[in-house]
CSV table of C-alpha atoms and ligand atoms in Angstrom, one decimal:
chain,number,residue,atom,x,y,z
J,235,UNK,CA,79.8,10.2,-70.6
J,236,UNK,CA,81.3,6.9,-71.7
J,237,UNK,CA,78.9,5.9,-74.4
J,238,UNK,CA,80.2,8.5,-76.9
J,239,UNK,CA,83.8,8.8,-77.8
J,240,UNK,CA,85.3,11.2,-80.3
J,241,UNK,CA,88.1,9.7,-82.4
J,242,UNK,CA,89.1,12.6,-84.5
J,243,UNK,CA,88.3,16.3,-85.1
J,244,UNK,CA,88.3,18.6,-88.0
J,245,UNK,CA,87.1,22.1,-87.2
J,246,UNK,CA,84.3,21.3,-84.7
J,247,UNK,CA,83.4,18.2,-86.8
J,248,UNK,CA,84.1,14.9,-85.3
J,249,UNK,CA,84.4,11.2,-86.0
J,250,UNK,CA,82.8,9.4,-83.1
J,251,UNK,CA,81.5,6.1,-81.8
J,252,UNK,CA,78.1,6.0,-80.1
J,253,UNK,CA,77.8,2.8,-78.1
J,254,UNK,CA,74.1,1.9,-77.7
J,255,UNK,CA,74.0,-0.6,-74.9
J,256,UNK,CA,70.5,-1.8,-75.3
J,257,UNK,CA,71.0,-2.7,-78.9
J,258,UNK,CA,74.5,-4.0,-78.3
J,259,UNK,CA,75.8,-2.0,-81.2
J,260,UNK,CA,78.3,0.8,-81.8
J,261,UNK,CA,77.3,3.4,-84.3
J,262,UNK,CA,79.9,5.3,-86.3
J,263,UNK,CA,79.2,9.0,-86.4
J,264,UNK,CA,78.5,11.3,-88.1
J,265,UNK,CA,75.5,9.3,-89.4
J,266,UNK,CA,72.0,9.5,-90.7
J,267,UNK,CA,68.9,7.9,-89.1
J,268,UNK,CA,66.4,7.1,-91.8
J,269,UNK,CA,62.9,8.0,-90.5
J,270,UNK,CA,60.8,4.9,-90.7
J,271,UNK,CA,57.0,5.3,-90.6
J,272,UNK,CA,55.6,2.2,-88.8
J,273,UNK,CA,52.6,2.2,-91.2
J,274,UNK,CA,54.2,3.0,-94.5
J,275,UNK,CA,57.7,1.6,-95.3
J,276,UNK,CA,58.9,3.0,-98.6
J,277,UNK,CA,62.1,1.0,-98.1
J,278,UNK,CA,62.0,-1.8,-95.6
J,279,UNK,CA,64.3,-1.4,-92.5
J,280,UNK,CA,65.9,-4.8,-93.3
J,281,UNK,CA,66.9,-3.3,-96.7
J,282,UNK,CA,68.2,-0.1,-95.1
J,283,UNK,CA,70.4,-2.4,-93.1
J,284,UNK,CA,71.6,-4.8,-95.8
J,285,UNK,CA,71.8,-2.6,-98.8
J,286,UNK,CA,72.6,0.8,-97.3
J,287,UNK,CA,74.5,-0.1,-94.2
J,288,UNK,CA,72.1,1.6,-91.8
J,289,UNK,CA,73.3,1.1,-88.2
J,290,UNK,CA,70.6,3.1,-86.7
J,291,UNK,CA,67.1,4.4,-87.6
J,292,UNK,CA,64.4,6.5,-86.0
J,293,UNK,CA,60.7,5.9,-85.7
J,294,UNK,CA,57.9,7.6,-83.8
J,295,UNK,CA,56.7,6.0,-80.6
J,296,UNK,CA,53.8,8.3,-80.3
J,297,UNK,CA,52.3,6.9,-83.5
J,298,UNK,CA,52.8,3.3,-82.2
J,299,UNK,CA,51.3,4.3,-78.8
J,300,UNK,CA,48.2,5.6,-80.5
J,301,UNK,CA,47.9,2.9,-83.1
J,302,UNK,CA,45.0,0.5,-82.9
J,303,UNK,CA,46.7,-2.1,-85.1
J,304,UNK,CA,50.3,-1.7,-84.0
J,305,UNK,CA,50.2,-0.9,-80.3
J,306,UNK,CA,49.6,-4.4,-79.0
J,307,UNK,CA,51.9,-6.1,-81.5
J,308,UNK,CA,54.8,-3.8,-80.7
J,309,UNK,CA,54.4,-4.3,-77.0
J,310,UNK,CA,54.3,-8.0,-77.5
J,311,UNK,CA,57.0,-8.5,-80.1
J,312,UNK,CA,59.2,-5.5,-79.5
J,313,UNK,CA,60.3,-2.8,-81.9
J,314,UNK,CA,63.2,-4.7,-83.4
J,315,UNK,CA,61.1,-7.6,-84.4
J,316,UNK,CA,58.2,-5.5,-85.6
J,317,UNK,CA,60.4,-3.4,-87.9
J,318,UNK,CA,62.8,-6.3,-88.7
J,319,UNK,CA,65.9,-4.3,-87.9
J,320,UNK,CA,68.8,-5.4,-85.7
J,321,UNK,CA,70.7,-2.1,-85.4
J,322,UNK,CA,69.9,0.7,-83.0
J,323,UNK,CA,66.4,2.2,-82.9
J,324,UNK,CA,65.8,5.7,-81.7
J,325,UNK,CA,62.2,6.8,-81.0
J,326,UNK,CA,60.7,10.2,-81.1
J,327,UNK,CA,58.0,11.1,-78.5
J,328,UNK,CA,55.2,13.0,-80.2
J,329,UNK,CA,56.7,16.4,-79.7
J,330,UNK,CA,56.3,17.0,-83.5
J,331,UNK,CA,52.6,16.1,-83.2
J,332,UNK,CA,52.4,18.5,-80.2
J,333,UNK,CA,53.9,21.3,-82.3
J,334,UNK,CA,51.6,20.5,-85.3
J,335,UNK,CA,48.3,19.9,-83.4
J,336,UNK,CA,48.8,21.8,-80.2
J,337,UNK,CA,48.0,18.9,-77.9
J,338,UNK,CA,49.0,15.2,-77.3
J,339,UNK,CA,47.6,12.8,-74.7
J,340,UNK,CA,50.7,11.4,-73.1
J,341,UNK,CA,53.1,12.7,-70.4
J,342,UNK,CA,56.9,12.4,-70.6
J,343,UNK,CA,56.9,9.6,-68.0
J,344,UNK,CA,54.2,7.6,-69.9
J,345,UNK,CA,55.9,7.9,-73.3
J,346,UNK,CA,59.3,7.1,-71.9
J,347,UNK,CA,57.9,4.0,-70.1
J,348,UNK,CA,56.2,3.0,-73.4
J,349,UNK,CA,59.4,3.5,-75.4
J,350,UNK,CA,61.2,1.4,-72.8
J,351,UNK,CA,58.5,-1.3,-73.0
J,352,UNK,CA,58.6,-1.6,-76.7
J,353,UNK,CA,62.4,-2.0,-76.7
J,354,UNK,CA,63.5,1.3,-78.0
J,355,UNK,CA,67.3,1.9,-77.6
J,356,UNK,CA,67.2,5.7,-77.5
J,357,UNK,CA,64.1,7.3,-76.1
J,358,UNK,CA,62.9,10.9,-76.1
J,359,UNK,CA,60.8,12.9,-73.6
J,360,UNK,CA,58.0,15.2,-74.7
J,361,UNK,CA,59.7,18.6,-75.1
J,362,UNK,CA,58.1,21.7,-76.5
J,363,UNK,CA,59.5,22.5,-80.0
J,364,UNK,CA,59.4,26.3,-80.1
J,365,UNK,CA,59.4,27.6,-83.7
J,366,UNK,CA,61.8,30.3,-84.9
J,367,UNK,CA,61.1,34.0,-84.5
J,368,UNK,CA,58.4,33.7,-81.7
J,369,UNK,CA,58.5,36.4,-79.1
J,370,UNK,CA,61.1,36.0,-76.4
J,371,UNK,CA,58.5,35.6,-73.6
J,372,UNK,CA,57.0,32.5,-75.3
J,373,UNK,CA,60.4,31.0,-76.1
J,374,UNK,CA,61.4,31.5,-72.4
J,375,UNK,CA,58.2,30.0,-71.0
J,376,UNK,CA,58.3,27.0,-73.3
J,377,UNK,CA,61.9,26.4,-72.6
J,378,UNK,CA,61.1,26.3,-68.9
J,379,UNK,CA,58.5,23.6,-69.6
J,380,UNK,CA,61.0,21.6,-71.7
J,381,UNK,CA,63.6,21.9,-68.9
J,382,UNK,CA,61.2,20.7,-66.3
J,383,UNK,CA,60.3,17.7,-68.4
J,384,UNK,CA,64.0,16.9,-69.0
J,385,UNK,CA,64.5,16.9,-65.2
J,386,UNK,CA,61.6,14.5,-64.9
J,387,UNK,CA,62.9,12.3,-67.7
J,388,UNK,CA,66.3,12.1,-65.9
J,389,UNK,CA,64.4,10.5,-62.9
J,390,UNK,CA,62.5,7.8,-64.9
J,391,UNK,CA,64.1,4.4,-64.6
J,392,UNK,CA,64.7,3.5,-68.3
J,393,UNK,CA,67.2,0.7,-67.7
J,394,UNK,CA,69.8,0.6,-70.5
J,395,UNK,CA,67.8,2.8,-72.8
J,396,UNK,CA,69.6,6.0,-73.6
J,397,UNK,CA,67.5,9.1,-73.3
J,398,UNK,CA,67.7,12.3,-75.2
J,399,UNK,CA,67.7,15.9,-73.9
J,400,UNK,CA,66.4,18.1,-76.6
J,401,UNK,CA,67.7,21.7,-76.7
J,402,UNK,CA,65.1,24.4,-77.5
J,403,UNK,CA,65.1,28.2,-77.4
J,404,UNK,CA,63.9,29.2,-80.8
J,405,UNK,CA,66.2,31.7,-82.6
J,406,UNK,CA,67.6,33.3,-79.4
J,407,UNK,CA,71.2,32.3,-79.2
J,408,UNK,CA,71.5,33.1,-75.5
J,409,UNK,CA,68.4,31.0,-74.7
J,410,UNK,CA,69.8,28.1,-76.9
J,411,UNK,CA,73.1,28.3,-75.1
J,412,UNK,CA,71.5,28.3,-71.7
J,413,UNK,CA,69.2,25.5,-72.7
J,414,UNK,CA,72.2,23.5,-73.9
J,415,UNK,CA,74.1,24.0,-70.6
J,416,UNK,CA,71.0,22.8,-68.8
J,417,UNK,CA,70.6,19.8,-71.1
J,418,UNK,CA,74.3,18.8,-70.6
J,419,UNK,CA,73.8,19.0,-66.8
J,420,UNK,CA,70.9,16.6,-66.8
J,421,UNK,CA,73.2,13.7,-67.3
J,422,UNK,CA,71.0,12.5,-70.2
J,423,UNK,CA,72.7,10.9,-73.2
J,424,UNK,CA,72.0,12.4,-76.6
J,425,UNK,CA,71.3,16.0,-77.5
J,426,UNK,CA,68.9,16.8,-80.3
J,427,UNK,CA,68.8,20.4,-81.4
J,428,UNK,CA,65.0,20.9,-81.8
J,429,UNK,CA,62.7,23.0,-83.9
J,430,UNK,CA,65.2,23.8,-86.6
J,431,UNK,CA,63.2,22.3,-89.5
J,432,UNK,CA,61.4,25.6,-90.3
J,433,UNK,CA,64.9,27.3,-90.7
J,434,UNK,CA,65.9,24.5,-93.2
J,435,UNK,CA,62.6,24.6,-95.0
J,436,UNK,CA,63.1,28.3,-95.6
J,437,UNK,CA,66.7,27.9,-96.6
J,438,UNK,CA,67.8,30.1,-93.6
J,439,UNK,CA,71.2,28.4,-93.3
J,440,UNK,CA,72.9,31.4,-91.7
J,441,UNK,CA,70.3,31.5,-88.9
J,442,UNK,CA,70.6,27.7,-88.6
J,443,UNK,CA,74.4,28.0,-88.1
J,444,UNK,CA,74.0,30.7,-85.4
J,445,UNK,CA,71.5,28.5,-83.6
J,446,UNK,CA,73.7,25.4,-83.8
J,447,UNK,CA,76.8,27.3,-82.8
J,448,UNK,CA,75.0,28.7,-79.7
J,449,UNK,CA,73.8,25.2,-78.7
J,450,UNK,CA,77.3,23.8,-79.1
J,451,UNK,CA,78.8,26.5,-76.9
J,452,UNK,CA,76.4,25.5,-74.2
J,453,UNK,CA,76.9,21.7,-74.6
J,454,UNK,CA,80.7,21.8,-74.8
J,455,UNK,CA,82.0,18.4,-75.9
J,456,UNK,CA,79.5,16.3,-74.0
J,457,UNK,CA,77.6,13.6,-75.9
J,458,UNK,CA,76.4,13.2,-79.4
J,459,UNK,CA,74.5,16.1,-81.0
J,460,UNK,CA,71.5,15.4,-83.2
J,461,UNK,CA,70.4,18.0,-85.7
J,462,UNK,CA,66.7,17.1,-85.6
J,463,UNK,CA,65.0,16.9,-88.9
J,464,UNK,CA,68.1,17.5,-91.0
J,465,UNK,CA,67.8,15.1,-93.9
J,466,UNK,CA,69.0,16.9,-97.0
J,467,UNK,CA,72.6,15.8,-97.9
J,468,UNK,CA,73.5,19.3,-99.2
J,469,UNK,CA,73.8,20.5,-95.6
J,470,UNK,CA,75.6,17.6,-93.9
J,471,UNK,CA,79.1,18.9,-94.4
J,472,UNK,CA,78.1,22.3,-93.0
J,473,UNK,CA,76.3,20.9,-90.0
J,474,UNK,CA,79.1,18.3,-89.3
J,475,UNK,CA,81.7,21.1,-89.3
J,476,UNK,CA,79.7,22.7,-86.4
J,477,UNK,CA,79.9,19.5,-84.5
J,478,UNK,CA,76.6,17.8,-85.3
J,479,UNK,CA,76.9,14.0,-85.2
J,480,UNK,CA,73.4,12.7,-86.0
J,481,UNK,CA,71.0,13.6,-88.7
J,482,UNK,CA,67.6,12.1,-89.5
J,483,UNK,CA,65.9,11.8,-92.8
J,484,UNK,CA,62.3,11.6,-93.7
J,485,UNK,CA,63.3,13.5,-96.9
J,486,UNK,CA,64.5,10.4,-98.8
J,487,UNK,CA,60.9,9.1,-98.7
J,488,UNK,CA,58.9,12.3,-98.7
J,489,UNK,CA,60.8,13.8,-101.6
J,490,UNK,CA,60.5,10.5,-103.5
J,491,UNK,CA,56.7,10.7,-103.2
J,492,UNK,CA,56.8,14.2,-104.9
J,493,UNK,CA,59.2,13.0,-107.7
J,494,UNK,CA,62.0,15.0,-106.1
J,495,UNK,CA,65.5,13.9,-106.6
J,496,UNK,CA,68.2,14.7,-104.0
J,497,UNK,CA,71.7,15.7,-104.8
J,498,UNK,CA,74.5,17.2,-102.7
J,499,UNK,CA,74.0,20.5,-104.5
J,500,UNK,CA,70.2,20.7,-104.0
J,501,UNK,CA,67.0,19.1,-105.2
J,502,UNK,CA,65.9,18.4,-108.8
J,503,UNK,CA,62.5,17.6,-110.1
J,504,UNK,CA,62.4,14.3,-112.0
J,505,UNK,CA,60.5,15.7,-115.0
J,506,UNK,CA,63.2,18.3,-115.4
J,507,UNK,CA,66.0,15.8,-115.6
J,508,UNK,CA,67.1,14.3,-119.0
J,509,UNK,CA,70.2,12.6,-117.4
J,510,UNK,CA,70.8,11.2,-113.9
J,511,UNK,CA,73.9,12.9,-112.5
J,512,UNK,CA,74.7,10.0,-110.1
J,513,UNK,CA,76.5,6.7,-110.1
J,514,UNK,CA,74.1,4.7,-107.8
J,515,UNK,CA,72.5,1.5,-109.1
J,516,UNK,CA,69.1,3.2,-109.7
J,517,UNK,CA,70.7,5.9,-111.8
J,518,UNK,CA,73.0,3.7,-113.8
J,519,UNK,CA,70.3,1.1,-114.6
J,520,UNK,CA,67.6,3.6,-115.5
J,521,UNK,CA,67.0,6.9,-117.2
J,522,UNK,CA,64.7,9.6,-116.0
J,523,UNK,CA,62.3,8.7,-118.8
J,524,UNK,CA,62.3,5.0,-117.6
J,525,UNK,CA,61.2,6.2,-114.2
J,526,UNK,CA,58.6,8.6,-115.6
J,527,UNK,CA,57.0,5.6,-117.4
J,528,UNK,CA,56.7,3.5,-114.3
J,529,UNK,CA,53.8,2.9,-111.9
J,530,UNK,CA,53.7,5.4,-109.1
J,531,UNK,CA,54.8,3.1,-106.3
J,532,UNK,CA,57.7,1.6,-108.2
J,533,UNK,CA,58.9,5.0,-109.2
J,534,UNK,CA,58.6,6.2,-105.6
J,535,UNK,CA,60.6,3.3,-104.3
J,536,UNK,CA,63.4,3.8,-106.9
J,537,UNK,CA,63.6,7.5,-106.2
J,538,UNK,CA,63.7,6.8,-102.4
J,539,UNK,CA,66.5,4.4,-103.1
J,540,UNK,CA,68.5,6.9,-105.1
J,541,UNK,CA,67.8,9.5,-102.3
J,542,UNK,CA,69.2,7.1,-99.8
J,543,UNK,CA,72.3,6.3,-101.9
J,544,UNK,CA,73.1,10.0,-102.1
J,545,UNK,CA,72.4,10.5,-98.4
J,546,UNK,CA,74.6,7.7,-97.2
J,547,UNK,CA,77.2,8.6,-99.9
J,548,UNK,CA,77.4,12.1,-98.5
J,549,UNK,CA,77.7,10.8,-94.9
J,550,UNK,CA,80.7,8.7,-96.0
J,551,UNK,CA,82.2,11.7,-97.9
J,552,UNK,CA,81.9,13.8,-94.7
J,553,UNK,CA,83.5,11.1,-92.6
J,554,UNK,CA,86.4,10.8,-95.0
J,555,UNK,CA,86.8,14.5,-95.1
J,556,UNK,CA,87.1,14.7,-91.3
J,557,UNK,CA,89.6,11.8,-91.5
J,558,UNK,CA,91.7,13.6,-94.1
J,559,UNK,CA,91.4,17.0,-92.4
J,560,UNK,CA,89.7,18.7,-95.3
J,561,UNK,CA,86.2,19.1,-94.0
J,562,UNK,CA,86.2,22.8,-94.5
J,563,UNK,CA,87.3,22.4,-98.2
J,564,UNK,CA,84.2,20.1,-98.5
J,565,UNK,CA,82.0,22.7,-96.8
J,566,UNK,CA,83.5,25.3,-99.2
J,567,UNK,CA,82.6,23.3,-102.2
J,568,UNK,CA,79.1,22.4,-101.0
J,569,UNK,CA,78.4,26.0,-100.2
J,570,UNK,CA,78.6,26.7,-104.0
J,571,UNK,CA,75.4,24.7,-104.6
J,572,UNK,CA,73.0,27.5,-103.4
J,573,UNK,CA,73.5,31.1,-102.3
J,574,UNK,CA,71.8,30.4,-99.0
J,575,UNK,CA,74.4,27.6,-98.4
J,576,UNK,CA,77.1,30.2,-99.0
J,577,UNK,CA,75.4,32.4,-96.3
J,578,UNK,CA,75.6,29.4,-94.0
J,579,UNK,CA,79.3,28.9,-94.7
J,580,UNK,CA,80.0,32.6,-94.2
J,581,UNK,CA,78.1,32.4,-90.9
J,582,UNK,CA,80.1,29.3,-89.9
J,583,UNK,CA,83.3,31.3,-90.4
J,584,UNK,CA,81.9,34.0,-88.1
J,585,UNK,CA,82.4,31.3,-85.5
J,586,UNK,CA,86.0,30.5,-86.4
J,587,UNK,CA,87.1,31.1,-82.9
J,588,UNK,CA,84.7,28.4,-81.7
J,589,UNK,CA,85.8,26.0,-84.5
J,590,UNK,CA,89.4,26.6,-83.7
J,591,UNK,CA,89.2,25.1,-80.2
J,592,UNK,CA,89.0,21.6,-81.5
J,593,UNK,CA,90.6,22.0,-84.9
J,594,UNK,CA,93.8,19.9,-85.2
J,595,UNK,CA,97.0,21.9,-85.1
J,596,UNK,CA,98.4,19.9,-88.0
J,597,UNK,CA,96.7,18.5,-91.1
J,598,UNK,CA,97.9,17.2,-94.5
J,599,UNK,CA,97.1,20.3,-96.6
J,600,UNK,CA,95.3,23.6,-96.6
J,601,UNK,CA,93.8,24.4,-100.0
J,602,UNK,CA,92.9,28.0,-100.5
J,603,UNK,CA,89.9,27.6,-102.8
J,604,UNK,CA,87.8,30.7,-102.1
J,605,UNK,CA,87.9,34.1,-100.5
J,606,UNK,CA,86.0,32.6,-97.6
J,607,UNK,CA,89.1,30.4,-96.8
J,608,UNK,CA,90.8,33.6,-95.6
J,609,UNK,CA,88.5,33.4,-92.5
J,610,UNK,CA,89.2,29.8,-91.6
J,611,UNK,CA,90.3,28.9,-88.1
J,612,UNK,CA,93.9,28.2,-89.3
J,613,UNK,CA,94.3,31.8,-90.3
J,614,UNK,CA,93.0,33.0,-87.0
J,615,UNK,CA,95.3,30.6,-85.1
J,616,UNK,CA,98.3,31.7,-87.0
J,617,UNK,CA,97.6,35.3,-86.1
J,618,UNK,CA,97.3,34.4,-82.5
J,619,UNK,CA,100.5,32.5,-82.4
J,620,UNK,CA,102.4,35.4,-83.7
J,621,UNK,CA,102.4,36.5,-80.0
J,622,UNK,CA,104.5,33.5,-79.1
J,623,UNK,CA,107.1,33.7,-81.9
J,624,UNK,CA,110.2,35.6,-81.0
J,625,UNK,CA,111.5,38.5,-83.1
J,626,UNK,CA,115.3,38.7,-82.6
J,627,UNK,CA,116.5,41.8,-84.6
J,628,UNK,CA,115.8,45.5,-84.5
J,629,UNK,CA,115.4,45.8,-88.2
J,630,UNK,CA,113.1,43.1,-89.7
J,631,UNK,CA,112.1,42.4,-93.3
J,632,UNK,CA,108.8,40.8,-94.0
J,633,UNK,CA,108.8,39.7,-97.6
J,634,UNK,CA,106.9,37.6,-100.2
J,635,UNK,CA,110.2,37.4,-102.1
J,636,UNK,CA,113.5,36.0,-101.0
J,637,UNK,CA,115.5,36.8,-97.8
J,638,UNK,CA,117.9,39.7,-97.7
J,639,UNK,CA,121.0,40.0,-95.4
J,640,UNK,CA,120.6,43.8,-95.3
J,641,UNK,CA,118.2,43.2,-92.4
J,642,UNK,CA,118.8,41.7,-88.9
J,643,UNK,CA,116.1,39.2,-89.7
J,644,UNK,CA,114.0,38.2,-92.6
J,645,UNK,CA,110.5,36.6,-92.4
J,646,UNK,CA,108.4,35.2,-95.2
J,647,UNK,CA,104.9,36.4,-95.9
J,648,UNK,CA,102.2,34.1,-97.2
J,649,UNK,CA,98.6,35.2,-97.9
J,650,UNK,CA,96.2,34.6,-96.2
J,651,UNK,CA,98.4,33.9,-93.1
J,652,UNK,CA,100.8,36.8,-93.2
J,653,UNK,CA,104.3,36.9,-91.7
J,654,UNK,CA,106.0,33.7,-90.5
J,655,UNK,CA,109.6,32.8,-89.5
J,656,UNK,CA,111.3,30.9,-92.3
J,657,UNK,CA,111.9,27.8,-90.1
J,658,UNK,CA,108.1,27.3,-90.0
J,659,UNK,CA,107.7,27.3,-93.8
J,660,UNK,CA,107.4,23.5,-93.9
J,661,UNK,CA,104.8,23.2,-91.2
J,662,UNK,CA,101.0,23.3,-91.4
J,663,UNK,CA,99.2,25.5,-92.4
J,664,UNK,CA,102.1,27.4,-94.1
J,665,UNK,CA,102.5,24.5,-96.5
J,666,UNK,CA,99.1,25.8,-97.9
J,667,UNK,CA,98.4,25.5,-101.6
J,668,UNK,CA,97.2,28.9,-102.8
J,669,UNK,CA,96.4,30.0,-106.3
J,670,UNK,CA,98.8,32.3,-108.2
J,671,UNK,CA,96.0,34.6,-109.0
J,672,UNK,CA,94.9,35.0,-105.4
J,673,UNK,CA,92.4,37.5,-104.1
J,674,UNK,CA,91.9,40.6,-102.1
J,675,UNK,CA,90.6,38.6,-99.0
J,676,UNK,CA,93.9,36.7,-98.8
J,677,UNK,CA,96.0,39.9,-99.0
J,678,UNK,CA,93.8,41.6,-96.4
J,679,UNK,CA,94.1,38.7,-94.0
J,680,UNK,CA,97.9,38.7,-94.6
J,681,UNK,CA,98.0,42.4,-93.9
J,682,UNK,CA,96.0,41.8,-90.6
J,683,UNK,CA,98.8,39.4,-89.7
J,684,UNK,CA,101.4,41.9,-90.5
J,685,UNK,CA,99.6,44.5,-88.4
J,686,UNK,CA,99.4,42.1,-85.5
J,687,UNK,CA,103.1,41.3,-85.5
J,688,UNK,CA,104.1,45.0,-85.8
J,689,UNK,CA,101.9,45.9,-82.9
J,690,UNK,CA,103.4,43.2,-80.8
J,691,UNK,CA,106.9,44.7,-81.3
J,692,UNK,CA,106.7,48.4,-80.9
J,693,UNK,CA,110.5,48.8,-80.7
J,694,UNK,CA,111.3,46.9,-83.9
J,695,UNK,CA,111.6,48.5,-87.3
J,696,UNK,CA,109.7,46.6,-90.0
J,697,UNK,CA,109.9,46.7,-93.8
J,698,UNK,CA,107.2,44.9,-95.9
J,699,UNK,CA,108.0,43.7,-99.4
J,700,UNK,CA,104.6,42.7,-100.9
J,701,UNK,CA,103.6,41.3,-104.3
J,702,UNK,CA,101.1,43.8,-105.7
J,703,UNK,CA,98.7,44.0,-102.7
J,704,UNK,CA,95.6,46.0,-103.2
J,705,UNK,CA,95.1,49.3,-101.4
J,706,UNK,CA,92.5,47.7,-99.1
J,707,UNK,CA,95.2,45.4,-97.8
J,708,UNK,CA,97.9,48.0,-97.5
J,709,UNK,CA,95.5,50.2,-95.6
J,710,UNK,CA,95.7,47.7,-92.8
J,711,UNK,CA,99.5,47.8,-92.5
J,712,UNK,CA,100.5,50.3,-89.7
J,713,UNK,CA,102.0,53.6,-90.9
J,714,UNK,CA,105.4,53.0,-89.3
J,715,UNK,CA,106.1,50.0,-91.6
J,716,UNK,CA,108.2,50.8,-94.7
J,717,UNK,CA,106.1,49.3,-97.5
J,718,UNK,CA,107.5,48.4,-101.0
J,719,UNK,CA,106.1,46.5,-103.9
J,720,UNK,CA,108.4,43.6,-104.9
J,721,UNK,CA,108.2,44.7,-108.5
J,722,UNK,CA,108.6,48.4,-108.1
J,723,UNK,CA,111.8,50.0,-109.4
J,724,UNK,CA,114.0,51.0,-106.5
L,913,ZN,ZN1,71.3,7.8,-108.0
């Protein structure tokens, strides 16, 4: 696929460029597509472009298709002129309405042709958004229908318009993975992960992570991945670390209508704020009391603008974190905003092996900032590479202290990684910054590394000099290792 190129990875997160030929633009990813309602524009698309730097937005072709007042104008003038937006425009197909109301009156072929006729740059077939937790039979049947429609979509002549291949399968990881493999094989261009909104609305971030991870396993590294309906900035870092490239936000406008104020840590209610914890123009020029006193539509617009500033700000933060190689530190810090986000982060680390495949071998720094960091892909990779590191002597010291020439060989030990040859001390991730008051998780992970090295060399005699490890860590060290505490009297 030549229209999407990945420039840089961090974990499974990626900085990419999506070339949208029909719009003649290249979109930097990860990015957010503001949802624009053709009838009600809280913030005009031209403003999204000029003030917020929007390179792409999404609108609903099904609404336009069925609209008495907009159908003819959009066919005549085209979507870009109608919305007054020169970037890329993606269109949804009515699948959402199908899920809400049970029936819509267009076929995949009709709606794709309509999207093409109105000048959409990225079109969407009518898939079946199967909600979470339905029985397996229903999920399987609906997936078969979606797959049949994707096959038909791939046959429609849509010129230069890119076409999406949504991935469904409810909350069954194996169905999601199979659906993703099928979607990737269609040769279509963009891969929305569908029907995840209920998971996000219910704060089921761990389930969301498992669904996304399954989809990513099936997709491999093909094309850009769109987490459909993900518009809250608190979850961008987490989703990006899994390899999601596109998000879309109706939240900025919907939340503003209900006086809800987005932050990267969650959502606040305007009437509960006495200060604005934000540096955007809205929040520096106004107080919450100012907004409370305004007319409804003015307050709604200003809140929508704040919500957009936070949203785009977090997108830039995520991009910079991938560039700097500290996306997982960002996820770690965002996970502290809500217990369910922490569940999401912990679920993410269950997939460390998957993240490790694209994680760069070397980065600037590894900051150990939580017990969760002991489960990061770098720790796992270090344990795997122990198999490739030679042990020369018969009697080997593994120590958190200084070397000793009483042994044939002396390795360092650094929690959470465990044992390492001294000559690697200045290489990533062993240059990690760890707190002096480290935790049990780091010691246990280090002990797992020790156990792995010891098991790899059954004929070598090992001594471990540790710095006050807890029993739970020492229990992981094989019995044949001589174990001493650095500070014990000998
Ligand atoms: Zn603000």
